[in-house]
Coordinates of C-alpha atoms in Angstrom, one line a residue:
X658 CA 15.0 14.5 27.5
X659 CA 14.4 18.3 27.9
X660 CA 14.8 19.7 31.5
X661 CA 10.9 20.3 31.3
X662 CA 10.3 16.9 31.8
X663 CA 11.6 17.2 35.3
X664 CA 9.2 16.5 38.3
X665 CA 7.9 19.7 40.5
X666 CA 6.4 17.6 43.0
X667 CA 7.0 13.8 44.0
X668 CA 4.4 11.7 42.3
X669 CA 2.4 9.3 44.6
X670 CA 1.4 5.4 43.2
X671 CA -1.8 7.2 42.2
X672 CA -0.3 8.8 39.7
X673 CA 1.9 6.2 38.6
X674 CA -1.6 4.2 38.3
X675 CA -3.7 6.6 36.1
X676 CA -0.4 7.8 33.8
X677 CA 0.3 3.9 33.1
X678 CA -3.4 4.2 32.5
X679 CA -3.1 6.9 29.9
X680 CA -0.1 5.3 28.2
X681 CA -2.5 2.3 27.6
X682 CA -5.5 4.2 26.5
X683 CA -3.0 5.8 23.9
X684 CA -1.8 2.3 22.6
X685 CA -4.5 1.5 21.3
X686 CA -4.2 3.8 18.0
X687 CA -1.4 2.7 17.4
X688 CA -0.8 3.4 13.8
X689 CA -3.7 5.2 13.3
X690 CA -2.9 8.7 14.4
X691 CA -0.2 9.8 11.7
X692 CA 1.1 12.6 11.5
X693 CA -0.2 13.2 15.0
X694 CA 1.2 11.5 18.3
X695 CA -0.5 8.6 20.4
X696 CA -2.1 9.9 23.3
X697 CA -4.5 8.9 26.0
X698 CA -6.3 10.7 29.0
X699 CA -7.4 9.8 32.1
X700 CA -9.2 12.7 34.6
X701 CA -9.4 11.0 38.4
X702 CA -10.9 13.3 41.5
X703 CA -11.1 11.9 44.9
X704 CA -9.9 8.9 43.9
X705 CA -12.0 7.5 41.3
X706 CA -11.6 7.8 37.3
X707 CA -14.6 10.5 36.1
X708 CA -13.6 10.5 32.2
X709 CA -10.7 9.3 29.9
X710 CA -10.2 8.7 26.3
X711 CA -7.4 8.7 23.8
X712 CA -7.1 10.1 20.2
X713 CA -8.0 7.8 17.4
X714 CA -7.0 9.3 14.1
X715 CA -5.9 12.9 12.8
X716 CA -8.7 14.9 12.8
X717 CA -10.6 13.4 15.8
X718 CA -10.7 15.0 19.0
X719 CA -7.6 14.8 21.4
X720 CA -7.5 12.3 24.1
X721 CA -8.1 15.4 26.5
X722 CA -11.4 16.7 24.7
X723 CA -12.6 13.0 24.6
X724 CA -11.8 12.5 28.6
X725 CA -13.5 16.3 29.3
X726 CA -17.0 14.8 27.4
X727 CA -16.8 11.8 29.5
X728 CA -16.6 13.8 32.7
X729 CA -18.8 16.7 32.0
X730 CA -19.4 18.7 35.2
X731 CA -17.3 16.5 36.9
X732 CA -14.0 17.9 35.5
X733 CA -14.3 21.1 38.1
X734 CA -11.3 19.8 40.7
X735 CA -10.0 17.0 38.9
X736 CA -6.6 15.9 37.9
X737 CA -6.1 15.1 34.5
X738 CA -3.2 12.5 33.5
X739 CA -2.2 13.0 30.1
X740 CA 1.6 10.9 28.1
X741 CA 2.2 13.9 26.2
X742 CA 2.0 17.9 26.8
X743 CA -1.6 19.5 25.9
X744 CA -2.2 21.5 22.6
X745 CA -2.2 25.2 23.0
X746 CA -2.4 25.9 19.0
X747 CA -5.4 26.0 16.3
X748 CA -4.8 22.7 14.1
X749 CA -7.5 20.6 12.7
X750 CA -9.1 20.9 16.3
X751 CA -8.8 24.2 19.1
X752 CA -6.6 24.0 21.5
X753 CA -6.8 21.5 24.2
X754 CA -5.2 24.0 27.0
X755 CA -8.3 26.6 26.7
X756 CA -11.2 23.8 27.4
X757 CA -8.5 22.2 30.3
X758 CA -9.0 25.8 31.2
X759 CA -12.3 26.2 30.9
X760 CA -13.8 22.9 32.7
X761 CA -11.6 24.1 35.9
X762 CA -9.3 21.3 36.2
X763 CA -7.1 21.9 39.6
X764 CA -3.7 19.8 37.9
X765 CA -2.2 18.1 35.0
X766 CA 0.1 15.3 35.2
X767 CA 2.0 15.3 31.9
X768 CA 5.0 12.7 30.7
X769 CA 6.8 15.1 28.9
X770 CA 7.1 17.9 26.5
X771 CA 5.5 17.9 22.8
X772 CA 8.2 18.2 20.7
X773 CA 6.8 20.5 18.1
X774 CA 7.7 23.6 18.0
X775 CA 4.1 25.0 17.9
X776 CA 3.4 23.9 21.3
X777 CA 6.6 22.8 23.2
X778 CA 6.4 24.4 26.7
X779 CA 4.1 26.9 25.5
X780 CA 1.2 24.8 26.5
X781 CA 2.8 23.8 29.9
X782 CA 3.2 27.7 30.2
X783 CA -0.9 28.7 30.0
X784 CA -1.7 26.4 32.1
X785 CA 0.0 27.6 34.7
X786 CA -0.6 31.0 34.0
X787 CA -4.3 30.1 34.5
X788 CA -3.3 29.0 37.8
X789 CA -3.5 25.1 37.3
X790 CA -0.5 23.0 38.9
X791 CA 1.4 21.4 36.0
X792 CA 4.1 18.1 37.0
X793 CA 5.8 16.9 34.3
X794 CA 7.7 13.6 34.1
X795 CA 6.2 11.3 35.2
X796 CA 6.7 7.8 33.2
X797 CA 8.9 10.0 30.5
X798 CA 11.0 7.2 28.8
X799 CA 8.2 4.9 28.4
X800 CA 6.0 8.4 27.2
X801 CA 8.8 8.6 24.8
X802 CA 9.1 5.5 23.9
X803 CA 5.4 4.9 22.9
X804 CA 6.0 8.3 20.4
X805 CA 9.2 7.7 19.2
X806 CA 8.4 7.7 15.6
X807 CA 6.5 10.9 16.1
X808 CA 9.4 12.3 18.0
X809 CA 11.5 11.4 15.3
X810 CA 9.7 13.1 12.8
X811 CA 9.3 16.3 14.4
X812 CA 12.8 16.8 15.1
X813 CA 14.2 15.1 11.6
X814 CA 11.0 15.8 9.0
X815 CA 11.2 12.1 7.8
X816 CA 10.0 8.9 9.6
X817 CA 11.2 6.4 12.3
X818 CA 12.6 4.1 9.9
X819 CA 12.5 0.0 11.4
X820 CA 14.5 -2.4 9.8
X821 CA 13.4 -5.9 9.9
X822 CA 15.6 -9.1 8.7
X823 CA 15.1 -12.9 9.7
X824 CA 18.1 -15.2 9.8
X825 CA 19.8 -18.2 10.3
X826 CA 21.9 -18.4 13.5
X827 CA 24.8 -18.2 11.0
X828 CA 22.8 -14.8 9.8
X829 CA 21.5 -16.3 6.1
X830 CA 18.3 -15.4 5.1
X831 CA 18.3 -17.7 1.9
X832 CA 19.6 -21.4 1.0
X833 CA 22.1 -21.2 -2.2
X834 CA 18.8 -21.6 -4.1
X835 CA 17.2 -18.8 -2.8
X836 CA 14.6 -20.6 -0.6
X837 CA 13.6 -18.4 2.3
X838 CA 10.2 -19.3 3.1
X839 CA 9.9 -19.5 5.9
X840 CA 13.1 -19.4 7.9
X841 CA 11.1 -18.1 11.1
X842 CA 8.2 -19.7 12.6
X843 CA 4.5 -18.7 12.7
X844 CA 4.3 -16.6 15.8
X845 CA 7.2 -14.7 15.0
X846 CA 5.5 -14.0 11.4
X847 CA 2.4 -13.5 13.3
X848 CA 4.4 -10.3 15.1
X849 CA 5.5 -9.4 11.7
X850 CA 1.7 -8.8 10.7
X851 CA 1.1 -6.9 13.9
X852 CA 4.1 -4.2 13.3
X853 CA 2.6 -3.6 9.5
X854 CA -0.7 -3.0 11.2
X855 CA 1.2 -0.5 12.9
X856 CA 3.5 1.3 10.8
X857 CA 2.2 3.6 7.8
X858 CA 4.6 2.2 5.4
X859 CA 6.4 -1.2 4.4
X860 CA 9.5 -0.9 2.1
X861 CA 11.5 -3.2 0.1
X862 CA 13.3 -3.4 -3.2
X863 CA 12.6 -4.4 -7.0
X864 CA 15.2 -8.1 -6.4
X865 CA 12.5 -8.9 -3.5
X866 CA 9.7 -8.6 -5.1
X867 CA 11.0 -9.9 -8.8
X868 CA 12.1 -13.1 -6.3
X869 CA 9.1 -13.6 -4.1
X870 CA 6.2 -11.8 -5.1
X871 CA 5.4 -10.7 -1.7
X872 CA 1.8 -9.0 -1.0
X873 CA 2.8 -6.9 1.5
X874 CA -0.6 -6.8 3.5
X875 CA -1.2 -7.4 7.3
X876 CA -3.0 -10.8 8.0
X877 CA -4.2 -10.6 10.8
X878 CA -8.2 -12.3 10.9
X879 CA -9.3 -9.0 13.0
X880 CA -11.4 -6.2 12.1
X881 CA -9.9 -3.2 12.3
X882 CA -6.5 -4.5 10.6
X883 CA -5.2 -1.9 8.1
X884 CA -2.2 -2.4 5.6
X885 CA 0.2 -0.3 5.5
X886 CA 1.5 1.7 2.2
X887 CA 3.5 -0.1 0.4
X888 CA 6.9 1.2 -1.0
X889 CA 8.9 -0.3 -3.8
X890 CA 12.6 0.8 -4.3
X891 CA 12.8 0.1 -8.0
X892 CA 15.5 2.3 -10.1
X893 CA 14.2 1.3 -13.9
X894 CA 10.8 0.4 -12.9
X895 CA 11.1 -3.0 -13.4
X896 CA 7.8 -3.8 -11.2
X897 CA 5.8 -6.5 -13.2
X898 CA 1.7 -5.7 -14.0
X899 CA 1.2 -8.8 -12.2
X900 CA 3.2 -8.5 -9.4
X901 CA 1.0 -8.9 -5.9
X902 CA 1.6 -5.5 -4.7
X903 CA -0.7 -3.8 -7.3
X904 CA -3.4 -5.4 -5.6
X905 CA -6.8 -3.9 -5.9
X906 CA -8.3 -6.4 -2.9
X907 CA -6.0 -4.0 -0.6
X908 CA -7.0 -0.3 -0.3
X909 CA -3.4 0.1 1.1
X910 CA -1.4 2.7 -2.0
X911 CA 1.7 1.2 -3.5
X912 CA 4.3 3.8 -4.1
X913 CA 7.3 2.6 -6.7
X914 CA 10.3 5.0 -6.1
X915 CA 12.4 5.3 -9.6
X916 CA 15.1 7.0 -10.6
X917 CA 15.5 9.8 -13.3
X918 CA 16.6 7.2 -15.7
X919 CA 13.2 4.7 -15.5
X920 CA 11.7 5.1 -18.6
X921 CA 8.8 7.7 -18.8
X922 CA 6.5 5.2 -20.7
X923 CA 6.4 2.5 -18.3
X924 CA 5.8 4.9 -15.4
X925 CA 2.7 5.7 -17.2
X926 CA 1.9 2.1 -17.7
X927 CA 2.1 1.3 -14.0
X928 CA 0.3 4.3 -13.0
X929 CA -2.6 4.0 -14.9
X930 CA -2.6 0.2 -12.9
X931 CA -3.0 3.0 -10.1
X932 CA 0.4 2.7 -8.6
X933 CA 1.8 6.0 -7.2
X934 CA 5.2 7.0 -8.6
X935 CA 7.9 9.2 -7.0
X936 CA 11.2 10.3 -9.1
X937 CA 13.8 10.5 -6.6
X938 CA 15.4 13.3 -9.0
X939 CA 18.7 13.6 -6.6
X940 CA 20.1 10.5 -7.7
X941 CA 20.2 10.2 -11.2
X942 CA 21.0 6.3 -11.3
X943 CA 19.8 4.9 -8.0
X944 CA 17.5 5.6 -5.2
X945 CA 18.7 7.9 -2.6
X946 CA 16.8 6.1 0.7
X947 CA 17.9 9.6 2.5
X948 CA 15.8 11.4 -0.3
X949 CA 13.0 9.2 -0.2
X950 CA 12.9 9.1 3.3
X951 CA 12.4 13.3 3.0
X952 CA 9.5 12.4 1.0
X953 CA 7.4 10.3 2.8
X954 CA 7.5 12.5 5.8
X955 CA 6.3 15.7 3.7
X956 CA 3.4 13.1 2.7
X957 CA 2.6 12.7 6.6
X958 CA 4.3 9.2 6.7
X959 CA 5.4 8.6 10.5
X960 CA 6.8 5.1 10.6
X961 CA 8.5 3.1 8.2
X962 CA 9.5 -0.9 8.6
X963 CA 11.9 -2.0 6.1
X964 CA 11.5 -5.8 4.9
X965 CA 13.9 -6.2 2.4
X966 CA 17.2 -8.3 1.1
X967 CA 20.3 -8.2 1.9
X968 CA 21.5 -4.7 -0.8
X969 CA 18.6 -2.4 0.6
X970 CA 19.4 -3.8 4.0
X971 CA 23.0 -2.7 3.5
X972 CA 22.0 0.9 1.4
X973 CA 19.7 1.6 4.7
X974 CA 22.1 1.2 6.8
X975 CA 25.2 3.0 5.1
X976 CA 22.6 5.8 4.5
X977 CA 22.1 6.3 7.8
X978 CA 18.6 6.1 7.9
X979 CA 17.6 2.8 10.0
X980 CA 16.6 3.7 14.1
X981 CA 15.4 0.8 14.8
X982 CA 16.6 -2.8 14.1
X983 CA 14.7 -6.1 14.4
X984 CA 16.9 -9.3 14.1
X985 CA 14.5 -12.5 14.2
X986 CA 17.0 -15.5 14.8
X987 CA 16.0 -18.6 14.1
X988 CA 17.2 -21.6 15.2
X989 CA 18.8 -23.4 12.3
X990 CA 22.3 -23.1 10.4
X991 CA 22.3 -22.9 6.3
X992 CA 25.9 -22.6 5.8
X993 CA 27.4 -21.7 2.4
X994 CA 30.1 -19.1 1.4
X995 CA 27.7 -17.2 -1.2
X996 CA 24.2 -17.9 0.5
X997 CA 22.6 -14.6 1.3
X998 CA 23.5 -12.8 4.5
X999 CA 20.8 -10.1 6.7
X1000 CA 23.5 -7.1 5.5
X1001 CA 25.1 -7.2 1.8
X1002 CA 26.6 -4.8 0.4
X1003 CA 30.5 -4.0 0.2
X1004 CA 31.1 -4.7 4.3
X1005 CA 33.6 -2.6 6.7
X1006 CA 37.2 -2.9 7.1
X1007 CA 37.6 -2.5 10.7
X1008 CA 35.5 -3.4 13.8
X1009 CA 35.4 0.2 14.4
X1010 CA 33.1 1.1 12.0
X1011 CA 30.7 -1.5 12.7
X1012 CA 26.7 -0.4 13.8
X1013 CA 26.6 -0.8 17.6
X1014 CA 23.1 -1.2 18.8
X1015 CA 22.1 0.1 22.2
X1016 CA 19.1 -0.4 24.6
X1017 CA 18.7 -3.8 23.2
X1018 CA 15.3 -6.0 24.1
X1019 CA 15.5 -9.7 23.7
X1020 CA 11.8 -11.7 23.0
X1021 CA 11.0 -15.2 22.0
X1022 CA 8.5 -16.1 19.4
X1023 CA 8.1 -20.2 19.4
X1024 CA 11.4 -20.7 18.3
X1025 CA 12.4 -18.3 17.2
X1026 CA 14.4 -15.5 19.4
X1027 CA 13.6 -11.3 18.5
X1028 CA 17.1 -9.6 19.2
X1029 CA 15.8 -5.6 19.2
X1030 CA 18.0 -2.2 19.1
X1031 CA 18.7 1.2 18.7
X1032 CA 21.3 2.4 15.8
X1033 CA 20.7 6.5 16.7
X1034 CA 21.1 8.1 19.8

């Protein structure tokens, strides 16, 4: 956390109140404001709420602009609570600071800082050369938190990469057959379906979709689902015409990431089925995740949930490239010395090397138990 997220003045329960208010007016696009962050706005004066609102997609006006509409005149004197540090730059709307300005708010209660370069500090900075009070970090961590793939991106360029596995208790995810469906139970599939209608891209590899022809797509039964990109880590292109991810019911792209040795006429074969191709040209005989990873976040993608076997499980992880891990245990054993584990790959030598997770959440779903942690600092 940067030292401008410290606290200028001690925040009352009010303020506690309308920021926990704002974090929950932000949450509700989740997953729909890529590349920009979540963020929700709440404007109180003399103890009652006169406007609030929260940004909805890139492109539509910032929770602030939408909270200003709400309270019109109002706005003269109020406070205005707000997870994440107001715009002070031109981007696909003005800046945010200028109409705060303008409308004659009296403070702003911010979370913390915007990361981005553009407008880290600088828009704390106007305000409060316009003479408004500015207290900053208030609710931080969960402000944080809430962002952290946006976070991510702005300080790495590629996207907060989730890695999601379902095991045994003795950590199979397959019977010697290769039967896998479904080791967990409904609900905690059900959760699966809500994190793909929150992330911007699914990814797994050619072996799980050759194996189980997965769709890919969030089931939800509610309106405003959407389905996430989907990504397919296949070297030679191997991706069948039939396969369920070039599916024209879903509006959601597929993207097939080759190598430079997939053959040049069956990419043009799959892409005139419409599927989007990216050469990962770094790694002449396999799929550099690191490199791919660089990609999607030139192409705006913020969040990333891998659902994959055990070898892209492993690649992920030796690549260094997985934040996030979710662990769904379920409560059966499968046994077997060459049934599939969560994490393939060659393995570690010493305990010292193993991935330590940190700030680790436990939830049950049914059943079925979520184990949920941190891999980077």
């Amino acid at each position: 956390m940067t030292q401008s997220c410290k606290n200028i003045t001690e925040p009352s329960e009010t303020d506690r109140v309308y920021m926990r208010r704002a974090l929950d007016l932000a949450a509700r696009a989740r997953g729909r404001t890529s590349p920009n962050p979540m963020v929700g706005a709440v404007l109180s004066k003399d103890g009652v709420v006169v406007g609030e609102g929260f940004h909805s997609f890139a492109g539509s006006d910032h929770a602030e602009i939408e909270a200003l509409h709400e309270a019109e005149s109002e706005a003269a004197g109020a406070t205005l609570y707000v997870n994440l540090e107001p715009c002070c730059h031109f981007g696909r709307t003005p800046p945010c600071v200028d109409r705060i300005i303008q409308a004659g708010i009296r403070r702003v209660v911010a979370a913390c800082e915007d990361p981005n370069p553009a407008v880290s500090g600088k828009g704390f900075a106007a305000l409060r050369a316009a003479g408004v009070t500015v207290d900053v970090g208030l609710l931080a961590e969960e402000a944080t938190r809430l962002n952290e793939a946006f976070f991510t991106y702005i300080r790495t360029g590629r996207p907060f990469v989730m890695l999601k596995a379902a095991a045994s208790l003795d950590g199979k995810i397959a019977t010697q057959t290769g039967d896998s469906r479904w080791i967990t139970g409904e609900s905690a599939r059900q959760h699966v379906h809500h994190l793909r209608n929150e992330v911007d891209a699914v990814l797994v590899g050619i072996g799980t979709v050759l194996r189980d022809d997965p769709m890919l797509t969030t089931r939800l039964g509610i309106p405003d689902q959407r389905d996430p990109t989907r990504v397919i880590v296949d070297n030679l292109a191997r991706l069948p015409l039939r396969a369920q991810v070039i599916n024209r019911a879903s509006t959601a792209p597929t993207i097939l990431a080759v190598s430079a040795m997939a053959p040049r006429a069956r990419l043009e074969v799959l892409e005139r089925e419409g599927v989007q191709v990216i050469v990962v040209a770094e790694s002449p005989r396999r799929v550099s995740l690191a490199h791919l990873m660089e990609t999607l976040g030139k192409m705006g993608c913020l969040a990333v949930m891998i659902e994959g076997g055990a070898e892209i499980n492993a690649s992920a992880l030796q690549e260094g490239i997985v934040d996030k891990l979710l662990l769904f245990l379920a409560p059966i054993l499968i046994g077997g010395k060459s049934t599939p584990t969560a994490v393939g790959g060659a393995g570690i030598e010493t305990l010292r090397e193993a991935k330590r997770l940190r700030d680790i959440r436990i939830e049950r779903f049914g059943e079925d138990i979520l184990i949920e942690g941190y891999l980077h600092e």
